[in-house]
Amino acid sequence: MAEGDIPAISEIETLSFTTPWTEEAFRRELKHNPFAYYTVATHRERVMAYCGVWLVVDEAHVTNVAVHPKFRGKGIGKQLLTYVMAFVKGNGADRMTLEVRPSNRVARRLYESLGFVHEGTRPNYYPDNDEDAWIMWVNLK
Ligand SMILES: CC(C)(COP(=O)(O)OP(=O)(O)OC[C@H]1O[C@@H](n2cnc3c(N)ncnc32)[C@H](O)[C@@H]1OP(=O)(O)O)[C@@H](O)C(=O)NCCC(=O)NCCS
């Protein structure tokens, strides 16, 4: 991800989440967070999807992943996460984690298909509807 990708990412973010990150939040991540790695999937220079991860020693934490609604269901999300999993593994991660709404069946199926397992719950994690977050982990070794 480069700074010039941020307006397109912000559009996907707004189409995908009830409490989207601001453009400034992505800019801060790129410029000031040494643990952050952000990847985009593009087609003819158009951003179709993105995924962010924090890599701290041997653990990787997915911060966000989204595919533009026009490009969903074509295997892009799976390909992007597969790439990010290989990237963090190659840079020392043994385990990878993320949070997901239990109601987000598409995302849960995607994560489960990549080996993520529900290992914990953060009660009332999402402020818009007080939904719990499932904490999922995958062993990368
Ligand atoms: C979740 C998301 C990233 C998936 O990306 P995608 O490119 O549409 O997904 P893919 O086409 O790669 O499909 C991957 C898997 O997801 C599941 N899936 C995808 N679309 C599905 C649908 N409409 N119904 C049920 N499962 C579906 C399948 O298990 C699929 O694997 P399979 O094809 O091998 O069975 C995308 O839907 C998205 O951006 N959603 C909004 C943002 C979001 O919820 N992000 C996750 C926050 S935790």
PDB file of N, CA and C in Angstrom, residues 1-11 22-24 26-27 30:
ATOM      1  N   MET A   1       0.856  -1.187   0.000  1.00  0.00           N
ATOM      2  CA  MET A   1       0.000   0.000   0.000  1.00  0.00           C
ATOM      3  C   MET A   1       0.892   1.237   0.000  1.00  0.00           C
ATOM      4  N   ALA A   2       0.545   2.156  -0.885  1.00  0.00           N
ATOM      5  CA  ALA A   2       1.245   3.432  -0.904  1.00  0.00           C
ATOM      6  C   ALA A   2       0.258   4.529  -0.511  1.00  0.00           C
ATOM      7  N   GLU A   3       0.793   5.688  -0.156  1.00  0.00           N
ATOM      8  CA  GLU A   3      -0.094   6.756   0.310  1.00  0.00           C
ATOM      9  C   GLU A   3      -1.160   7.094  -0.739  1.00  0.00           C
ATOM     10  N   GLY A   4      -0.787   7.004  -2.014  1.00  0.00           N
ATOM     11  CA  GLY A   4      -1.729   7.318  -3.093  1.00  0.00           C
ATOM     12  C   GLY A   4      -2.898   6.345  -3.187  1.00  0.00           C
ATOM     13  N   ASP A   5      -2.786   5.166  -2.560  1.00  0.00           N
ATOM     14  CA  ASP A   5      -3.877   4.181  -2.570  1.00  0.00           C
ATOM     15  C   ASP A   5      -4.971   4.531  -1.555  1.00  0.00           C
ATOM     16  N   ILE A   6      -4.661   5.440  -0.624  1.00  0.00           N
ATOM     17  CA  ILE A   6      -5.536   5.615   0.543  1.00  0.00           C
ATOM     18  C   ILE A   6      -6.954   6.085   0.181  1.00  0.00           C
ATOM     19  N   PRO A   7      -7.161   7.030  -0.766  1.00  0.00           N
ATOM     20  CA  PRO A   7      -8.555   7.396  -1.085  1.00  0.00           C
ATOM     21  C   PRO A   7      -9.383   6.196  -1.574  1.00  0.00           C
ATOM     22  N   ALA A   8      -8.796   5.334  -2.408  1.00  0.00           N
ATOM     23  CA  ALA A   8      -9.529   4.152  -2.895  1.00  0.00           C
ATOM     24  C   ALA A   8      -9.807   3.186  -1.746  1.00  0.00           C
ATOM     25  N   ILE A   9      -8.848   3.050  -0.851  1.00  0.00           N
ATOM     26  CA  ILE A   9      -9.027   2.159   0.304  1.00  0.00           C
ATOM     27  C   ILE A   9     -10.125   2.698   1.217  1.00  0.00           C
ATOM     28  N   SER A  10     -10.128   4.006   1.387  1.00  0.00           N
ATOM     29  CA  SER A  10     -11.126   4.620   2.251  1.00  0.00           C
ATOM     30  C   SER A  10     -12.531   4.393   1.677  1.00  0.00           C
ATOM     31  N   GLU A  11     -12.649   4.418   0.355  1.00  0.00           N
ATOM     32  CA  GLU A  11     -13.956   4.158  -0.272  1.00  0.00           C
ATOM     33  C   GLU A  11     -14.405   2.722   0.039  1.00  0.00           C
ATOM     34  N   THR A  22     -10.617   6.245   9.209  1.00  0.00           N
ATOM     35  CA  THR A  22     -10.460   7.452   8.403  1.00  0.00           C
ATOM     36  C   THR A  22      -9.211   7.333   7.527  1.00  0.00           C
ATOM     37  N   GLU A  23      -9.134   8.202   6.513  1.00  0.00           N
ATOM     38  CA  GLU A  23      -7.921   8.240   5.692  1.00  0.00           C
ATOM     39  C   GLU A  23      -6.704   8.549   6.573  1.00  0.00           C
ATOM     40  N   GLU A  24      -6.911   9.430   7.552  1.00  0.00           N
ATOM     41  CA  GLU A  24      -5.811   9.812   8.445  1.00  0.00           C
ATOM     42  C   GLU A  24      -5.293   8.595   9.232  1.00  0.00           C
ATOM     43  N   PHE A  26      -5.216   5.490   8.220  1.00  0.00           N
ATOM     44  CA  PHE A  26      -4.343   4.699   7.333  1.00  0.00           C
ATOM     45  C   PHE A  26      -3.001   5.404   7.128  1.00  0.00           C
ATOM     46  N   ARG A  27      -3.052   6.744   6.992  1.00  0.00           N
ATOM     47  CA  ARG A  27      -1.799   7.497   6.798  1.00  0.00           C
ATOM     48  C   ARG A  27      -0.867   7.327   8.006  1.00  0.00           C
ATOM     49  N   LEU A  30       0.802   3.922   7.936  1.00  0.00           N
ATOM     50  CA  LEU A  30       1.890   3.817   6.955  1.00  0.00           C
ATOM     51  C   LEU A  30       3.128   4.570   7.418  1.00  0.00           C
TER      52      LEU A  30
END
